[in-house]
Amino acid sequence: MKTKIAAVALAAIVAAGTAVAAVPASAATAKAAQTRCHTADLKAGFATGDDAKPEMGQTGKQTQAFIWFTNISNRTCTLSGFAGVDMVGAQRTDGTWSLVRSAKRPTKITLGRGDTTDFSISLLPVARSTPQREKFVPVTFLVTPPNETKHFTLKWPFGGQILKQDGATHPGTYLNPVGQ
């Protein structure tokens, strides 16, 4: 009787092993499909190279700042959409300004381990002589990756002031999708 039970158990194990080995490659690929990047999978910062610095000293035209995301996880993941960006100002009257999105269409970005992508923020700098009520002085950026709720806190490294349009329908300061 013990031999018969052992043989049945062994046959079940062999059958289970055979079933796993017989899984089609397409099913295995589906399991390995990339998932979206979570905040914990990423590192973020401002691009500060000479060619990436916004021209905060010039006024009357837009300039751009770039924020990058690097995949620090051990897996491939994807980003698609817009980051959430809230600027926190230095002046008592500044408060927090949640940036609006551009009309650009997002694309899906795949990040392997160590890969980096970025997105741009269009800014409308103003002169120091602009009345205080018309300027926003950025100090900190709260940056949330697309489809996430946890954010990075990034110190604004460039100085300058931005034309305060936090209530405008089409402000001169806005953000673009990740990868653009």
Tab-separated table of C-alpha atoms in Angstrom:
chain	number	residue	atom	x	y	z
A	1	MET	CA	0.000	0.000	0.000
A	2	LYS	CA	2.837	2.392	0.893
A	3	THR	CA	4.499	1.683	-2.423
A	4	LYS	CA	1.304	2.464	-4.339
A	5	ILE	CA	0.844	5.820	-2.484
A	6	ALA	CA	4.489	6.712	-3.020
A	7	ALA	CA	4.179	5.869	-6.720
A	8	VAL	CA	1.049	8.030	-7.046
A	9	ALA	CA	2.767	10.918	-5.198
A	10	LEU	CA	5.863	10.560	-7.382
A	11	ALA	CA	3.685	10.503	-10.505
A	12	ALA	CA	1.942	13.715	-9.325
A	13	ILE	CA	5.292	15.446	-8.767
A	14	VAL	CA	6.588	14.326	-12.145
A	15	ALA	CA	3.332	15.426	-13.789
A	16	ALA	CA	3.517	18.789	-12.059
A	17	GLY	CA	7.120	19.183	-13.148
A	18	THR	CA	6.202	18.220	-16.691
A	19	ALA	CA	3.342	20.703	-16.673
A	20	VAL	CA	5.673	23.517	-15.634
A	21	ALA	CA	8.204	22.548	-18.266
A	22	ALA	CA	5.476	22.459	-20.896
A	23	VAL	CA	4.366	26.082	-20.358
A	24	PRO	CA	4.528	27.881	-23.694
A	25	ALA	CA	7.105	30.651	-24.064
A	26	SER	CA	4.352	33.221	-24.641
A	27	ALA	CA	2.970	32.582	-21.138
A	28	ALA	CA	6.417	32.927	-19.599
A	29	THR	CA	6.898	36.216	-21.450
A	30	ALA	CA	3.584	37.511	-20.114
A	31	LYS	CA	4.793	36.850	-16.559
A	32	ALA	CA	7.984	38.808	-17.253
A	33	ALA	CA	6.064	41.734	-18.739
A	34	GLN	CA	7.271	45.107	-17.538
A	35	THR	CA	5.313	46.856	-14.841
A	36	ARG	CA	5.180	50.547	-14.173
A	37	CYS	CA	7.904	52.241	-12.198
A	38	HIS	CA	7.017	53.057	-8.611
A	39	THR	CA	8.539	55.902	-6.620
A	40	ALA	CA	10.667	53.401	-4.679
A	41	ASP	CA	12.120	52.141	-8.002
A	42	LEU	CA	13.377	55.590	-8.961
A	43	LYS	CA	15.805	58.324	-8.081
A	44	ALA	CA	15.075	61.909	-9.205
A	45	GLY	CA	16.887	65.204	-9.586
A	46	PHE	CA	17.318	68.359	-11.621
A	47	ALA	CA	19.547	68.200	-14.703
A	48	THR	CA	22.269	70.725	-13.843
A	49	GLY	CA	24.700	70.436	-16.754
A	50	ASP	CA	25.534	73.639	-18.620
A	51	ASP	CA	23.243	72.718	-21.523
A	52	ALA	CA	20.360	71.833	-19.157
A	53	LYS	CA	20.293	74.874	-16.880
A	54	PRO	CA	17.346	77.216	-17.371
A	55	GLU	CA	18.230	80.796	-18.243
A	56	MET	CA	16.657	82.377	-15.160
A	57	GLY	CA	18.475	85.699	-15.726
A	58	GLN	CA	16.755	86.412	-19.036
A	59	THR	CA	13.202	87.717	-19.009
A	60	GLY	CA	10.402	88.015	-21.509
A	61	LYS	CA	10.725	84.528	-22.962
A	62	GLN	CA	10.375	80.979	-21.726
A	63	THR	CA	13.224	78.763	-20.633
A	64	GLN	CA	13.251	75.123	-19.572
A	65	ALA	CA	14.363	73.111	-16.564
A	66	PHE	CA	14.675	69.326	-16.729
A	67	ILE	CA	13.942	66.753	-14.040
A	68	TRP	CA	15.274	63.224	-14.506
A	69	PHE	CA	14.168	59.831	-13.218
A	70	THR	CA	16.661	56.939	-12.995
A	71	ASN	CA	15.561	53.341	-12.474
A	72	ILE	CA	17.452	52.113	-9.386
A	73	SER	CA	15.513	48.846	-9.078
A	74	ASN	CA	16.693	45.438	-10.235
A	75	ARG	CA	13.917	45.152	-12.807
A	76	THR	CA	12.772	46.841	-15.987
A	77	CYS	CA	9.805	49.166	-15.516
A	78	THR	CA	7.834	51.718	-17.504
A	79	LEU	CA	6.751	55.335	-17.098
A	80	SER	CA	3.916	56.903	-19.047
A	81	GLY	CA	2.217	60.224	-18.545
A	82	PHE	CA	2.915	63.359	-16.578
A	83	ALA	CA	4.708	63.700	-13.284
A	84	GLY	CA	2.955	65.724	-10.627
A	85	VAL	CA	4.926	68.876	-9.841
A	86	ASP	CA	4.182	71.271	-7.002
A	87	MET	CA	6.482	74.259	-6.574
A	88	VAL	CA	6.855	75.608	-3.047
A	89	GLY	CA	7.784	79.286	-2.899
A	90	ALA	CA	10.115	81.279	-0.650
A	91	GLN	CA	7.808	84.243	-0.110
A	92	ARG	CA	4.988	84.166	2.405
A	93	THR	CA	2.591	85.003	-0.427
A	94	ASP	CA	3.857	82.229	-2.735
A	95	GLY	CA	2.421	79.124	-1.100
A	96	THR	CA	2.406	76.021	-3.315
A	97	TRP	CA	1.824	76.117	-7.067
A	98	SER	CA	0.679	72.892	-8.777
A	99	LEU	CA	1.907	73.064	-12.366
A	100	VAL	CA	-0.507	72.430	-15.221
A	101	ARG	CA	0.200	69.996	-18.043
A	102	SER	CA	0.996	70.828	-21.636
A	103	ALA	CA	-1.136	69.532	-24.491
A	104	LYS	CA	1.598	67.094	-25.588
A	105	ARG	CA	0.642	63.414	-25.744
A	106	PRO	CA	2.564	61.107	-23.399
A	107	THR	CA	4.439	58.070	-24.667
A	108	LYS	CA	5.466	54.927	-22.794
A	109	ILE	CA	9.106	54.943	-21.688
A	110	THR	CA	10.816	51.672	-20.753
A	111	LEU	CA	13.643	51.927	-18.225
A	112	GLY	CA	16.059	49.075	-17.699
A	113	ARG	CA	18.151	48.975	-14.554
A	114	GLY	CA	20.208	52.194	-14.433
A	115	ASP	CA	18.377	53.841	-17.356
A	116	THR	CA	17.338	57.499	-17.117
A	117	THR	CA	14.615	59.591	-18.721
A	118	ASP	CA	13.549	63.159	-18.056
A	119	PHE	CA	10.803	65.679	-18.623
A	120	SER	CA	10.875	69.410	-19.103
A	121	ILE	CA	9.218	72.244	-17.263
A	122	SER	CA	8.665	75.398	-19.289
A	123	LEU	CA	9.272	78.464	-17.116
A	124	LEU	CA	8.559	82.149	-17.617
A	125	PRO	CA	11.228	84.033	-15.595
A	126	VAL	CA	10.777	87.658	-14.530
A	127	ALA	CA	13.168	90.411	-13.490
A	128	ARG	CA	13.998	91.052	-9.837
A	129	SER	CA	12.398	94.484	-10.265
A	130	THR	CA	8.981	92.894	-10.957
A	131	PRO	CA	6.536	93.704	-8.135
A	132	GLN	CA	6.539	91.028	-5.431
A	133	ARG	CA	2.862	90.147	-5.968
A	134	GLU	CA	3.647	89.231	-9.619
A	135	LYS	CA	6.570	86.885	-8.988
A	136	PHE	CA	6.956	83.418	-7.544
A	137	VAL	CA	10.306	82.542	-5.960
A	138	PRO	CA	10.773	78.753	-6.154
A	139	VAL	CA	12.597	76.954	-3.344
A	140	THR	CA	11.417	73.346	-3.421
A	141	PHE	CA	9.776	71.090	-6.002
A	142	LEU	CA	7.604	68.161	-4.926
A	143	VAL	CA	7.848	65.705	-7.828
A	144	THR	CA	5.562	62.679	-8.043
A	145	PRO	CA	6.247	60.076	-10.775
A	146	PRO	CA	3.292	59.296	-13.096
A	147	ASN	CA	0.523	57.226	-11.463
A	148	GLU	CA	2.155	57.378	-8.027
A	149	THR	CA	1.254	59.113	-4.760
A	150	LYS	CA	4.675	59.397	-3.076
A	151	HIS	CA	6.887	62.280	-4.137
A	152	PHE	CA	10.516	63.364	-4.202
A	153	THR	CA	11.464	66.672	-2.575
A	154	LEU	CA	13.968	68.502	-4.779
A	155	LYS	CA	15.673	71.761	-3.852
A	156	TRP	CA	15.506	74.356	-6.666
A	157	PRO	CA	19.158	74.937	-7.616
A	158	PHE	CA	18.851	77.745	-10.172
A	159	GLY	CA	17.623	80.876	-8.352
A	160	GLY	CA	15.566	83.521	-10.110
A	161	GLN	CA	11.855	84.250	-10.079
A	162	ILE	CA	8.942	83.103	-12.208
A	163	LEU	CA	5.960	85.151	-13.347
A	164	LYS	CA	3.218	84.222	-10.885
A	165	GLN	CA	0.407	82.698	-12.952
A	166	ASP	CA	-0.781	79.975	-10.599
A	167	GLY	CA	-4.418	80.844	-11.308
A	168	ALA	CA	-4.071	81.346	-15.076
A	169	THR	CA	-5.866	79.147	-17.613
A	170	HIS	CA	-2.808	79.035	-19.920
A	171	PRO	CA	0.215	79.962	-17.769
A	172	GLY	CA	3.695	80.418	-19.220
A	173	THR	CA	4.991	77.900	-16.667
A	174	TYR	CA	3.846	74.288	-17.213
A	175	LEU	CA	5.188	70.736	-17.495
A	176	ASN	CA	5.573	68.258	-20.327
A	177	PRO	CA	5.126	64.470	-20.254
A	178	VAL	CA	7.903	62.151	-19.139
A	179	GLY	CA	10.271	61.524	-22.038
A	180	GLN	CA	9.578	64.937	-23.622
